[in-house]
Amino acid sequence: MEQLSFQDAQQMAEALRVELNQYAVEYYVNDQPSVEDYVYDKKYQKLVELETEFPDLITSDSPTQRVGGKVLEGFEKVVHDTPLYSLNDVFNKEELFAFDERVKKAVGKAVSYCCELKIDGLSISLKYQEGLFVQGATRGDGSVGENITENLKTVKSIPLRLSEPLSIEVRGECYMPKSSFVKLNEQREENGKEVFANPRNAAAGSLRQLDSKITAHRNLSTFLYTLADFGPLEATTQDQTLDELSRLGFRTNQEWKLCNTIDEVWEYIESFHEKRSQLPYEIDGIVVKVNDFSLQDQLGFTVKAPRWAAAYKFPPEEAETVIEDIEWTVGRTGVITPTAIMTPVRVAGTTVSRASLHNNDYIEKKDIRLKDSVLIYKAGDIIPEVAQVILEKRPNDSEPYQAPTHCPICGSELVHLDEEVALRCINPKCPAQIKEGLNHFVSRNAMNIDGLGPRVLAQMYDKHLVGDVADLYALEKEQLLTLEKIKDKSAENILQAIAASRDNSVERLIFGLGIRHVGSKAAKILAEHFGSLEGLSQATKDEIVALNTMGETIADSVVTYFENEEVHELMRELAERGVNLIYKGLRTNQLDEVESPFKEKTVVLTGKLRQYTREDAKEKIENLGGKVTGSVSKKTDIVVAGEDAGSKLTKAQGLGIEIWDETQMIQAIEDSNAEGS
Ligand code: AMP
Ligand code: ZN
């Protein structure tokens, strides 16, 4: 970096912070990003550089302060000046209407209600001083909670600075989206850890981490809905409060509705009985609040809850069925996982006959046995889980379930590693693991080789055509033709897909190798930083940890992986067979140097391309600084029209947008690459 004066650096840093915080609001609060990830990444990296050179520049509202890092000994207590209240529950229409009667009687007239979703997460309270986030706490028992400021700073939808310098305390819910919950549990299962029973537990576990770096990786989000003290705000109703909060930069839930009668409230509630399972987050009910604050004051509180609100709780969606069998399967890393095979039963909209039992501790804790009757539910509204055994229905001759002691596939003895709950097959030659590893290698985010489904790969392995991933690159057509259902044409397609994957940029290979804890995102960061597989294989733990967002677990895992001599043998084989081991993507800090006609242009691809797949073309254009979008609008700069282009082309012509054919695009890509290298 050129020599900068402190003042210049300060100005640049401030400008970057404002810009980055704005992008974050668009992305995490409004769910409407305005820039591509790499634009954010590049500016972020610049800010990190400035702050590294001038540590005095770091402010508490800098986005770099969101990655976590401070490890606490324990959580301090926080006394809530205004206690966090709980809600009175109602479980059916009668109780809801009785609530309405009580309210009407107390205030002497009909009232409007603000109805909101009851988000199934954890209550949080956020304190701001002159617009700066200074403290975040859990609800605890309502009067005393825990100080989790460091963890909440990593939650990207929580503004570190408000749009106005207000001193306020804001309250709401911190939750884990269903998709993050499912992914987290998949990872935990594969890593031999205990899984979370539902998104709420996962959110709670994530917020109670002493190491905020862990929280930062958990993808938590928030919905805020009230204040401890309304002093500084002008709102006089709940619906105004939601608008005000959103204006200040908080994420608020948009599904709320103002209802003028209790019948309308009931209609709203009923509509969510169905919609509920399609929401991207879990809700456990609907909160009905008297909208007008003056009426709320008139109604007041009981010992624990406001008289002006009620929480309608959805009936639990559980179903009863019988455990017929327990099946154990071996994963890519050797973890063996039990699955309950059950009599098919309908629950929350689908028929369910299998549920993961996660590990043997889980089976023991719930004392699940063959032939047991059980209640099942869907965690995060998606994943079938066994809630509990119905003991009264247990057969008389029932015996505790015995977990296997040997791998169901290769027969080697199973072990518990360290403190893992999982049972593992640690035989590196275990066919089940190798097959899973091959499946992973060819998958979309890895080498992306089409045509090689699990059946084909399993056959290849069983027929000794392929023993490891490098063998894929030595396959011949005659060999493929010996496989079931593989004819001339499909054999050629497979060979072509394999051959094409040789040219992948190395992050796909790094992910595809299946190094423990290295997901596709981490693979990209490692590839970009170390430049090649060779470079990564020589990286030290410190070098990896020094990368923003890489934890020790990943670093240890990478270093250990490359200590294995067989891995180096595999690298040699891959190289000999022409597989690219170099990072080809653009380094984010090189983007400045790119000169290309795509730079900062919005491009739409339409029609059939001959030379590139859409995806390849998109990747190439993005690497050259362009943005590829799906639909033509006034903002589009270039439309690349392949063969048989249809309505998008017509629209572009109508708008007078520059139109290229495929040859022009290829020429532009090649020219830019020639200059860039
Ligand atoms: P309960 O824990 O059943 O007494 O319900 C009260 C809790 O519901 C509050 O402490 C909040 O954490 C939670 N909650 C979720 N969404 C809302 C909402 N929109 N309004 C009020 N409370 C909510
Ligand atoms: Zn095995």
XYZ file of C-alpha atoms and ligand atoms in Angstrom:
701
model
C 0.000 0.000 0.000
C 1.205 3.500 -0.736
C 2.196 5.680 2.226
C -0.919 7.316 3.605
C -1.153 10.050 6.159
C -3.239 9.201 9.200
C -5.771 11.821 8.215
C -6.205 10.474 4.723
C -6.543 6.980 6.105
C -9.108 8.179 8.601
C -11.207 9.727 5.892
C -10.998 6.671 3.685
C -11.870 4.362 6.555
C -14.857 6.445 7.546
C -16.148 6.497 3.979
C -15.686 2.733 3.651
C -17.454 2.086 6.936
C -20.456 4.149 5.948
C -20.626 2.405 2.600
C -20.140 -1.102 3.983
C -22.691 -0.535 6.719
C -25.138 0.644 4.097
C -24.556 -2.527 2.021
C -25.047 -4.590 5.157
C -28.387 -2.915 5.858
C -29.487 -3.611 2.301
C -28.406 -7.219 2.525
C -29.223 -8.254 6.073
C -32.004 -5.891 7.132
C -33.930 -5.184 3.951
C -33.068 -8.438 2.146
C -32.344 -6.356 -0.961
C -28.649 -6.313 -1.777
C -27.595 -3.649 -4.259
C -24.068 -4.872 -5.001
C -22.412 -8.196 -5.762
C -20.495 -9.955 -3.007
C -17.114 -9.202 -4.500
C -17.706 -5.464 -4.369
C -18.410 -5.784 -0.678
C -15.421 -8.092 -0.180
C -13.055 -5.761 -1.932
C -14.036 -2.726 0.111
C -14.048 -4.770 3.273
C -10.529 -5.958 2.558
C -9.426 -2.378 1.973
C -10.843 -1.364 5.346
C -9.051 -4.277 7.023
C -5.794 -3.098 5.463
C -6.297 0.463 6.664
C -7.176 -0.681 10.148
C -4.196 -3.006 10.258
C -1.871 -0.198 9.338
C -3.543 2.315 11.658
C -5.123 0.375 14.530
C -6.271 3.643 16.093
C -8.794 3.907 13.293
C -10.835 0.955 14.502
C -14.209 2.107 15.776
C -16.822 0.042 17.538
C -19.199 0.368 14.588
C -16.694 -0.861 12.023
C -17.966 -3.907 10.111
C -14.599 -5.540 10.813
C -15.705 -5.793 14.437
C -18.346 -8.325 13.459
C -16.087 -11.328 13.005
C -15.797 -11.922 16.719
C -12.676 -13.019 18.470
C -12.750 -11.937 22.081
C -13.019 -15.053 24.236
C -14.797 -14.504 27.541
C -14.403 -16.382 30.817
C -18.098 -16.150 31.479
C -21.056 -13.854 30.967
C -21.655 -10.839 33.190
C -25.098 -10.190 34.571
C -27.197 -7.373 33.219
C -29.999 -5.908 35.307
C -32.888 -4.803 33.095
C -34.130 -1.413 34.255
C -37.384 -2.183 32.518
C -38.071 -5.916 32.852
C -38.743 -7.986 29.732
C -42.250 -9.267 29.946
C -43.666 -12.618 29.118
C -46.995 -13.177 27.355
C -50.233 -14.841 28.384
C -51.007 -17.750 26.108
C -54.276 -18.611 24.425
C -54.665 -21.970 22.749
C -57.876 -21.726 20.740
C -60.534 -19.472 19.300
C -62.630 -19.384 22.489
C -59.711 -18.243 24.620
C -58.764 -15.624 22.047
C -62.297 -14.224 21.966
C -62.434 -14.252 25.774
C -59.248 -12.158 25.774
C -60.955 -9.684 23.437
C -63.989 -9.537 25.761
C -61.788 -8.740 28.764
C -60.002 -6.000 26.857
C -63.224 -4.418 25.627
C -64.736 -4.528 29.077
C -61.709 -2.882 30.672
C -61.454 -0.011 28.200
C -65.142 0.287 27.508
C -64.910 0.087 23.700
C -63.761 -1.958 20.732
C -60.021 -1.821 19.982
C -57.633 -2.464 17.093
C -54.988 -5.128 17.410
C -51.541 -5.272 15.923
C -50.905 -8.923 15.072
C -47.333 -10.156 14.740
C -45.687 -13.501 14.217
C -44.320 -15.067 17.369
C -40.774 -15.772 16.284
C -39.333 -18.868 17.905
C -35.957 -17.588 18.991
C -34.542 -15.817 22.022
C -35.531 -12.450 23.443
C -32.784 -9.891 23.279
C -32.437 -6.347 24.500
C -30.126 -3.927 22.689
C -28.852 -0.702 24.219
C -27.723 2.254 22.109
C -26.004 5.370 23.376
C -26.114 8.331 21.056
C -26.764 5.940 18.222
C -23.929 3.498 19.003
C -24.598 -0.100 19.979
C -23.148 -0.466 23.475
C -24.769 -3.467 25.106
C -26.786 -6.524 24.207
C -28.368 -8.844 26.709
C -30.494 -11.948 26.970
C -33.808 -11.840 28.712
C -32.784 -14.219 31.520
C -35.621 -14.288 34.042
C -36.917 -10.959 32.741
C -35.209 -8.859 35.419
C -31.638 -10.105 35.148
C -30.113 -11.376 31.926
C -26.641 -12.002 30.575
C -24.338 -9.648 28.753
C -23.831 -11.096 25.265
C -22.692 -7.904 23.548
C -19.692 -9.509 21.837
C -21.848 -12.230 20.343
C -24.617 -9.905 19.218
C -22.083 -7.692 17.454
C -21.479 -10.582 15.062
C -25.159 -10.722 14.103
C -25.180 -8.764 10.884
C -28.761 -7.521 10.976
C -28.133 -5.691 14.264
C -27.054 -2.144 13.437
C -23.849 -1.083 15.164
C -24.861 2.527 14.556
C -28.370 3.914 14.138
C -29.487 6.327 11.480
C -30.006 8.874 14.288
C -27.897 9.458 17.441
C -30.571 8.185 19.828
C -30.076 6.646 23.262
C -32.589 3.836 23.343
C -33.084 0.222 24.357
C -34.687 -1.945 21.705
C -36.169 -5.401 22.132
C -36.963 -8.297 19.938
C -36.050 -11.769 18.938
C -32.800 -13.316 17.748
C -33.328 -16.485 15.737
C -31.702 -18.961 13.399
C -33.241 -19.298 9.918
C -34.477 -22.793 9.083
C -31.958 -23.229 6.272
C -29.016 -22.357 8.540
C -30.349 -24.714 11.164
C -30.533 -27.601 8.720
C -27.008 -26.929 7.437
C -25.584 -26.540 10.915
C -27.039 -29.847 12.034
C -25.756 -31.613 8.916
C -22.290 -30.326 9.654
C -22.491 -31.233 13.307
C -23.638 -34.728 12.492
C -20.779 -35.197 10.053
C -18.350 -33.887 12.651
C -19.601 -36.231 15.303
C -21.188 -33.530 17.444
C -24.564 -33.451 19.111
C -27.292 -31.905 16.978
C -29.692 -29.178 18.060
C -33.310 -30.194 18.520
C -34.750 -27.087 16.855
C -33.755 -23.642 15.563
C -34.482 -22.051 18.936
C -32.034 -24.299 20.753
C -29.515 -23.722 18.012
C -29.909 -19.954 18.376
C -29.601 -20.203 22.151
C -26.505 -22.368 21.888
C -24.988 -19.956 19.411
C -25.622 -16.895 21.584
C -24.191 -18.547 24.665
C -20.742 -19.080 23.149
C -17.868 -17.583 25.101
C -15.935 -17.344 21.836
C -17.797 -14.880 19.643
C -16.001 -16.170 16.535
C -18.213 -19.246 16.753
C -21.349 -17.115 16.971
C -20.170 -15.196 13.899
C -20.366 -18.384 11.834
C -23.878 -19.295 12.890
C -25.921 -17.071 10.560
C -28.238 -15.669 13.181
C -30.753 -12.987 12.360
C -33.157 -10.725 14.234
C -36.592 -9.174 14.276
C -37.053 -6.232 16.638
C -40.487 -5.149 17.796
C -40.476 -2.942 20.850
C -38.585 -0.531 23.117
C -37.897 -0.588 26.830
C -38.784 3.085 27.000
C -40.518 5.015 24.259
C -39.235 8.419 25.439
C -37.190 9.414 22.388
C -39.633 8.048 19.790
C -42.799 9.655 18.588
C -44.735 6.431 18.206
C -48.063 6.191 20.003
C -49.088 2.818 18.613
C -47.473 -0.568 18.011
C -47.714 -0.329 14.222
C -45.946 3.035 14.299
C -43.272 1.495 16.512
C -42.545 -1.154 13.907
C -42.204 1.524 11.234
C -39.964 3.655 13.428
C -37.700 0.734 14.263
C -37.331 -0.106 10.659
C -36.494 3.511 9.854
C -33.750 3.494 12.490
C -32.073 0.525 10.795
C -33.532 -2.459 12.639
C -34.859 -5.511 10.911
C -38.584 -5.839 11.577
C -40.886 -8.605 10.515
C -43.047 -7.537 7.615
C -45.909 -9.984 8.128
C -47.654 -7.928 10.805
C -51.215 -6.796 10.313
C -53.455 -4.243 11.912
C -56.878 -5.791 12.596
C -59.970 -3.859 13.607
C -61.984 -6.788 14.917
C -61.215 -10.021 16.683
C -62.744 -11.904 13.729
C -60.098 -10.375 11.515
C -57.467 -11.410 14.039
C -58.747 -14.961 13.885
C -58.633 -14.943 10.090
C -55.030 -13.768 10.228
C -54.146 -16.518 12.691
C -55.831 -19.183 10.594
C -53.993 -18.104 7.478
C -50.711 -18.856 9.229
C -51.681 -22.386 10.166
C -50.885 -23.126 6.536
C -48.313 -20.507 5.633
C -46.264 -21.288 8.684
C -44.310 -24.166 7.221
C -43.293 -22.090 4.205
C -41.726 -19.273 6.197
C -37.909 -19.270 6.203
C -37.905 -19.067 10.019
C -39.817 -20.907 12.700
C -42.764 -19.371 14.525
C -44.637 -20.889 17.436
C -47.663 -18.641 17.416
C -49.145 -15.225 16.773
C -48.857 -12.299 19.174
C -51.934 -10.108 19.392
C -51.278 -6.651 20.848
C -53.693 -3.804 21.590
C -52.359 -1.275 19.110
C -52.928 1.993 20.932
C -50.409 2.798 23.704
C -52.867 4.875 25.710
C -55.177 1.860 25.830
C -52.228 -0.387 26.702
C -51.487 1.903 29.668
C -55.066 1.713 30.757
C -54.943 -2.087 30.722
C -51.556 -2.412 32.429
C -49.766 -5.574 33.531
C -50.371 -8.581 35.723
C -47.411 -9.873 37.736
C -45.700 -11.324 34.707
C -47.430 -10.267 31.528
C -49.266 -7.381 29.891
C -53.070 -7.453 29.971
C -53.035 -5.831 26.545
C -51.499 -8.765 24.672
C -52.060 -12.462 24.088
C -49.917 -15.114 22.442
C -51.909 -17.581 20.383
C -49.935 -20.828 20.404
C -50.169 -23.187 17.448
C -51.142 -26.725 18.336
C -48.055 -28.970 18.188
C -47.805 -30.865 14.942
C -46.986 -34.303 16.197
C -47.871 -37.724 14.923
C -47.652 -41.188 16.350
C -45.918 -44.049 14.610
C -43.837 -47.186 15.238
C -40.086 -47.741 14.902
C -39.726 -50.726 12.596
C -35.996 -50.762 12.165
C -32.847 -48.762 12.750
C -30.503 -48.466 9.793
C -26.843 -47.363 10.047
C -25.067 -45.631 7.193
C -21.436 -44.623 6.798
C -20.663 -41.032 5.790
C -17.725 -39.502 3.985
C -15.701 -38.954 7.138
C -16.527 -42.369 8.565
C -19.252 -41.217 10.941
C -21.960 -43.821 11.112
C -25.435 -42.475 11.554
C -28.586 -44.291 12.671
C -31.875 -43.696 10.875
C -35.223 -44.806 12.244
C -37.369 -46.593 9.684
C -40.959 -45.983 10.713
C -44.467 -46.890 9.667
C -45.349 -44.071 7.234
C -47.377 -41.308 8.867
C -48.464 -37.794 7.909
C -47.070 -34.887 9.880
C -47.081 -31.165 9.058
C -48.082 -31.679 5.467
C -45.948 -34.606 4.282
C -45.686 -38.355 4.752
C -42.740 -39.334 6.864
C -41.138 -42.763 7.188
C -37.526 -42.004 8.143
C -35.967 -39.862 10.838
C -32.334 -39.445 11.701
C -31.499 -40.614 15.209
C -28.148 -38.790 14.938
C -25.989 -41.016 17.149
C -26.099 -43.675 19.796
C -26.144 -41.228 22.725
C -29.345 -39.824 21.314
C -30.888 -43.282 21.101
C -29.803 -44.020 24.668
C -30.959 -40.701 26.071
C -34.429 -41.124 24.587
C -34.276 -44.877 25.197
C -35.579 -45.576 21.713
C -36.095 -49.284 21.006
C -37.231 -51.404 18.091
C -41.044 -51.697 17.926
C -41.503 -48.664 20.181
C -44.413 -46.330 19.518
C -43.095 -42.799 19.250
C -44.289 -39.241 18.726
C -42.578 -37.465 15.883
C -42.475 -33.799 14.851
C -40.611 -31.688 12.333
C -37.671 -29.686 13.612
C -37.499 -26.320 11.906
C -40.733 -27.423 10.222
C -38.654 -29.593 7.894
C -36.644 -32.362 9.494
C -38.533 -35.282 11.033
C -37.415 -35.945 14.593
C -38.470 -38.373 17.285
C -39.928 -36.317 20.139
C -40.394 -39.124 22.637
C -41.227 -42.742 23.181
C -44.768 -43.542 24.292
C -43.790 -45.782 27.174
C -47.305 -47.105 27.869
C -47.270 -48.730 24.448
C -43.897 -50.411 24.781
C -44.083 -54.183 24.091
C -43.450 -56.417 27.118
C -40.504 -58.220 25.567
C -38.749 -54.960 24.661
C -35.006 -54.703 25.235
C -32.664 -51.700 25.135
C -31.312 -51.097 21.672
C -27.770 -52.316 21.022
C -25.658 -50.128 18.771
C -23.437 -51.935 16.282
C -19.816 -52.456 17.274
C -18.561 -52.946 13.718
C -18.902 -51.028 10.457
C -21.971 -52.274 8.557
C -19.999 -52.027 5.303
C -16.383 -53.019 5.907
C -16.743 -54.795 9.234
C -13.926 -52.972 11.015
C -14.364 -52.099 14.644
C -16.065 -48.763 15.354
C -14.540 -46.170 17.672
C -15.396 -42.947 19.494
C -12.847 -40.244 18.658
C -11.926 -37.792 21.423
C -15.118 -36.486 22.914
C -17.307 -37.127 19.916
C -20.733 -38.596 20.390
C -20.521 -40.253 16.990
C -19.336 -43.747 16.242
C -16.791 -43.831 13.479
C -15.346 -46.331 11.083
C -11.705 -45.253 10.885
C -10.684 -47.689 8.175
C -9.447 -45.314 5.433
C -10.122 -48.017 2.860
C -13.749 -48.448 3.954
C -15.709 -48.689 0.679
C -18.644 -46.725 2.047
C -16.436 -43.774 2.907
C -14.610 -43.858 -0.395
C -17.889 -43.935 -2.295
C -19.231 -41.000 -0.280
C -15.968 -39.193 -0.917
C -16.361 -39.750 -4.672
C -19.929 -38.460 -4.560
C -18.726 -35.372 -2.788
C -15.875 -34.878 -5.260
C -18.175 -34.749 -8.289
C -20.906 -32.680 -6.593
C -21.991 -29.270 -7.841
C -19.960 -27.067 -5.560
C -16.956 -29.339 -5.875
C -15.698 -30.513 -9.299
C -19.214 -30.330 -10.740
C -18.993 -33.422 -12.946
C -22.364 -34.267 -14.486
C -23.534 -37.789 -15.155
C -21.756 -39.455 -12.245
C -24.548 -40.268 -9.813
C -24.072 -42.381 -6.681
C -25.036 -45.599 -8.545
C -22.523 -45.122 -11.316
C -19.751 -44.226 -8.888
C -20.552 -47.183 -6.659
C -20.334 -49.503 -9.654
C -17.045 -48.001 -10.753
C -15.669 -48.551 -7.323
C -17.016 -52.091 -6.981
C -15.562 -53.016 -10.378
C -12.179 -51.607 -9.354
C -12.239 -48.974 -12.083
C -11.854 -46.205 -9.556
C -10.139 -46.421 -6.180
C -9.654 -42.737 -5.488
C -10.600 -39.406 -7.067
C -7.467 -39.264 -9.237
C -8.526 -42.498 -10.966
C -11.503 -40.683 -12.480
C -9.043 -38.901 -14.741
C -7.633 -42.140 -16.128
C -10.977 -43.695 -17.079
C -11.420 -45.038 -20.573
C -14.519 -45.465 -22.652
C -14.331 -49.295 -22.801
C -14.277 -49.386 -19.022
C -17.368 -47.202 -18.766
C -19.214 -49.423 -21.233
C -18.896 -52.343 -18.813
C -21.192 -50.496 -16.375
C -24.926 -51.086 -16.211
C -27.034 -48.697 -18.259
C -24.036 -46.843 -19.678
C -24.233 -46.706 -23.463
C -21.966 -45.131 -26.040
C -23.432 -41.659 -25.787
C -23.562 -41.468 -22.007
C -20.009 -42.803 -21.741
C -18.830 -40.013 -23.985
C -20.730 -37.416 -22.030
C -19.207 -38.656 -18.804
C -15.698 -38.561 -20.224
C -16.301 -35.076 -21.527
C -17.598 -33.856 -18.189
C -14.592 -35.351 -16.415
C -12.209 -33.818 -18.932
C -13.840 -30.389 -18.580
C -13.420 -30.505 -14.812
C -9.638 -30.610 -15.239
C -9.761 -26.889 -15.921
C -11.636 -25.917 -12.787
C -10.069 -23.287 -10.620
C -8.468 -25.054 -7.650
C -10.991 -24.012 -4.966
C -13.351 -26.635 -6.375
C -10.703 -29.292 -5.972
C -9.828 -28.127 -2.446
C -13.473 -28.400 -1.462
C -13.856 -31.665 -3.377
C -11.024 -33.367 -1.537
C -13.247 -33.341 1.512
C -10.781 -31.969 4.027
C -12.681 -31.918 7.290
C -14.287 -28.594 8.206
C -13.340 -27.050 4.860
C -16.596 -25.990 3.199
C -16.820 -24.404 -0.211
C -16.543 -20.891 1.165
C -13.419 -21.657 3.161
C -11.968 -23.450 0.123
C -12.382 -20.306 -1.935
C -10.679 -18.117 0.647
C -7.804 -20.591 1.034
C -7.381 -20.945 -2.736
C -7.377 -17.240 -3.219
C -4.840 -16.648 -0.503
C -2.432 -19.489 -1.130
C -2.818 -19.504 -4.896
C -2.519 -23.242 -5.486
C -2.874 -26.657 -3.922
C 0.876 -26.765 -3.530
C 0.798 -23.406 -1.745
C -1.968 -24.577 0.568
C -0.133 -27.811 1.336
C 2.756 -25.771 2.718
C 0.647 -23.337 4.733
C 1.258 -23.240 8.461
C -1.443 -23.115 11.069
C -0.575 -19.502 11.911
C -0.812 -18.411 8.311
C -4.273 -19.908 8.007
C -5.570 -18.528 11.290
C -4.288 -15.101 10.251
C -6.861 -15.070 7.452
C -9.949 -13.234 8.477
C -12.756 -15.670 9.403
C -10.606 -18.844 9.509
C -10.738 -20.569 12.870
C -8.249 -22.927 14.505
C -10.382 -25.944 13.733
C -10.055 -25.365 9.996
C -6.360 -24.554 10.289
C -5.609 -27.711 12.276
C -7.602 -29.815 9.895
C -5.831 -28.471 6.796
C -2.374 -28.878 8.287
C -3.099 -32.412 9.460
C -4.538 -33.310 6.075
C -1.366 -32.366 4.227
C 0.850 -34.166 6.727
C -0.368 -37.397 5.194
C 2.082 -38.819 2.649
C -0.759 -40.420 0.680
C -2.220 -36.983 0.073
C 0.975 -35.909 -1.622
C 0.863 -39.031 -3.737
C -2.689 -38.078 -4.735
C -1.573 -34.545 -5.616
C 1.135 -35.945 -7.873
C -1.346 -38.214 -9.607
C -3.812 -35.399 -10.167
C -1.078 -33.222 -11.625
C 0.139 -36.002 -13.916
C -3.381 -36.517 -15.190
C -3.716 -32.892 -16.130
C -5.904 -31.606 -13.339
C -5.423 -27.906 -12.710
C -4.074 -27.189 -9.215
C -3.950 -23.413 -9.474
C -6.337 -20.675 -8.394
C -7.758 -19.082 -11.515
C -10.372 -16.788 -10.081
C -9.631 -13.185 -9.681
C -7.992 -12.100 -6.456
C -10.266 -9.537 -4.853
C -7.396 -7.092 -4.373
C -6.520 -7.323 -8.067
C -9.895 -6.132 -9.194
C -8.602 -2.581 -9.399
C -6.165 -3.660 -12.065
C -8.734 -5.260 -14.314
C -9.365 -3.544 -17.586
C -12.302 -5.092 -19.364
C -15.410 -4.026 -21.203
C -17.388 -5.843 -18.482
C -16.051 -3.837 -15.596
C -18.932 -2.467 -13.528
C -21.364 -3.405 -16.289
C -24.619 -5.258 -15.829
C -24.881 -8.085 -18.325
C -27.763 -10.382 -19.235
C -27.165 -13.698 -21.016
C -29.942 -15.073 -23.163
C -30.436 -17.741 -25.796
C -28.218 -20.782 -26.379
C -24.484 -20.306 -26.085
C -22.279 -22.703 -28.042
C -18.840 -22.374 -26.598
C -19.568 -21.763 -22.929
C -22.250 -22.934 -20.583
C -24.218 -20.066 -19.086
C -22.562 -20.736 -15.772
C -19.040 -20.555 -17.221
C -19.795 -17.363 -19.072
C -21.247 -15.865 -15.912
C -18.180 -16.799 -13.899
C -15.836 -15.346 -16.497
C -17.736 -12.077 -16.801
C -17.929 -11.714 -13.047
C -14.223 -12.322 -12.748
C -13.749 -9.464 -15.151
C -15.714 -7.136 -12.919
C -19.144 -7.447 -14.520
C -22.445 -8.305 -12.887
C -24.650 -10.926 -14.523
C -28.361 -10.713 -13.836
C -31.350 -12.692 -15.003
C -33.691 -10.098 -16.391
C -33.444 -7.135 -18.729
C -34.212 -3.700 -17.335
C -33.170 -0.103 -17.863
C -30.152 -0.853 -15.687
C -28.860 -3.503 -18.087
C -25.760 -2.419 -20.023
C -25.149 -5.368 -22.343
C -27.309 -8.246 -23.524
C -25.428 -11.232 -24.930
C -27.816 -13.013 -27.269
C -27.039 -16.593 -28.219
C -29.052 -18.691 -30.652
C -32.841 -18.599 -30.467
C -32.872 -15.682 -28.059
C -36.454 -14.746 -27.246
C -38.316 -12.154 -25.234
C -35.277 -10.813 -23.409
C -33.691 -9.887 -26.691
C -36.865 -8.177 -27.882
C -37.108 -6.249 -24.658
C -33.452 -5.191 -24.879
C -33.991 -3.977 -28.423
C -36.978 -1.995 -27.255
C -34.933 -0.348 -24.532
C -32.086 0.418 -26.903
C -29.584 -1.686 -24.942
C -26.269 -2.745 -26.472
C -26.599 -6.244 -27.925
C -23.707 -8.640 -28.497
C -23.543 -12.068 -30.071
C -21.549 -14.891 -28.545
C -18.469 -14.250 -30.657
C -18.262 -10.687 -29.425
C -18.504 -11.870 -25.853
C -15.775 -14.480 -26.322
C -13.556 -11.950 -28.011
C -14.027 -9.515 -25.142
C -13.239 -12.194 -22.571
C -10.132 -13.304 -24.394
C -8.865 -9.792 -24.954
C -9.345 -8.899 -21.296
C -7.573 -12.032 -20.151
C -4.655 -11.359 -22.453
C -4.229 -7.896 -20.955
C -4.754 -9.068 -17.411
C -2.095 -11.771 -17.427
P -43.514 -16.795 26.266
O -42.040 -17.056 26.333
O -44.305 -17.906 25.699
O -44.057 -16.183 27.514
O -43.671 -15.671 25.145
C -43.069 -14.420 25.300
C -41.931 -14.308 24.356
O -42.339 -14.359 23.007
C -41.239 -12.994 24.464
O -40.333 -12.962 25.523
C -40.521 -12.940 23.141
O -39.252 -13.549 23.288
C -41.295 -13.844 22.229
N -41.773 -13.170 21.027
C -41.541 -13.601 19.758
N -42.068 -12.801 18.842
C -42.683 -11.797 19.519
C -43.413 -10.640 19.116
N -43.647 -10.352 17.824
N -43.881 -9.833 20.098
C -43.664 -10.127 21.403
N -42.978 -11.194 21.833
C -42.493 -12.035 20.914
Zn -16.226 -49.102 7.321
